[in-house]
Amino acid sequence: MPKLQIEGFGTFAVGHGQRLVRAIETNGVDILHRCGGYARCTTCRVAFSAGEPPTMTVAERDKLDEKGLIGQVRLSCQIVCDNDMALRPLMTLSESGLPDPGPTPHDTVTPEPAWVSLPET
Ligand code: FES
């Protein structure tokens, strides 16, 4: 099982292929996911220190490009756990002042993923 190291929270064994945003939340981090995992809000953003996946979904690429965030953050709703990772969640419910983290993301990546290589930065 892949190991997920979440800065400030610990290291956890996660299900192979589990959606990253769900794995983070399941292990006690109140990460935001305001759009419900559809690559629209960017509140599920994380910063990788190790194990960043070499591919991303077209939906993630387009949203990060639109926001000028390519090369800075990744969207945890658009990533599956298939290798060891170390990261820092960047937007949490407790720090946001919002009433809830957003709709629960599906178990699988939405919208239907099309995978591409990381863009040049
Ligand atoms: S972009 Fe909204 S939950 Fe990931």
CSV table of C-alpha atoms in Angstrom, one decimal, residues 18-62:
chain,number,residue,atom,x,y,z
A,18,GLN,CA,-7.6,5.8,-3.7
A,19,ARG,CA,-8.5,9.3,-4.7
A,20,LEU,CA,-6.0,11.6,-2.9
A,21,VAL,CA,-8.5,14.1,-1.6
A,22,ARG,CA,-10.4,11.3,0.0
A,23,ALA,CA,-7.3,9.7,1.4
A,24,ILE,CA,-6.3,13.0,3.0
A,25,GLU,CA,-9.7,13.6,4.5
A,26,THR,CA,-10.0,10.0,5.7
A,27,ASN,CA,-6.8,10.4,7.7
A,28,GLY,CA,-8.1,13.3,9.7
A,29,VAL,CA,-7.2,16.4,7.7
A,30,ASP,CA,-10.1,18.9,7.1
A,31,ILE,CA,-9.0,19.7,3.6
A,32,LEU,CA,-11.5,21.8,1.5
A,33,HIS,CA,-13.1,20.4,-1.6
A,34,ARG,CA,-15.6,23.2,-2.4
A,35,CYS,CA,-16.6,22.0,-5.9
A,36,GLY,CA,-17.0,18.4,-4.8
A,37,GLY,CA,-14.0,17.2,-6.7
A,38,TYR,CA,-14.6,18.5,-10.2
A,39,ALA,CA,-11.4,20.5,-10.8
A,40,ARG,CA,-13.3,23.8,-10.6
A,41,CYS,CA,-12.5,25.4,-7.2
A,42,THR,CA,-8.8,24.6,-6.5
A,43,THR,CA,-9.5,24.5,-2.8
A,44,CYS,CA,-8.2,20.9,-2.6
A,45,ARG,CA,-4.8,22.1,-3.6
A,46,VAL,CA,-1.7,20.5,-2.1
A,47,ALA,CA,2.1,21.2,-2.3
A,48,PHE,CA,4.2,18.1,-2.9
A,49,SER,CA,7.6,17.6,-1.3
A,50,ALA,CA,8.0,14.1,-2.7
A,51,GLY,CA,6.3,11.7,-5.0
A,52,GLU,CA,4.4,14.1,-7.2
A,53,PRO,CA,2.7,12.2,-9.9
A,54,PRO,CA,4.3,12.7,-13.4
A,55,THR,CA,0.9,13.0,-15.0
A,56,MET,CA,-2.2,15.1,-14.5
A,57,THR,CA,-5.7,15.2,-15.8
A,58,VAL,CA,-6.7,17.6,-18.6
A,59,ALA,CA,-9.2,19.1,-16.2
A,60,GLU,CA,-6.5,19.8,-13.6
A,61,ARG,CA,-4.1,21.2,-16.2
A,62,ASP,CA,-6.7,23.6,-17.6
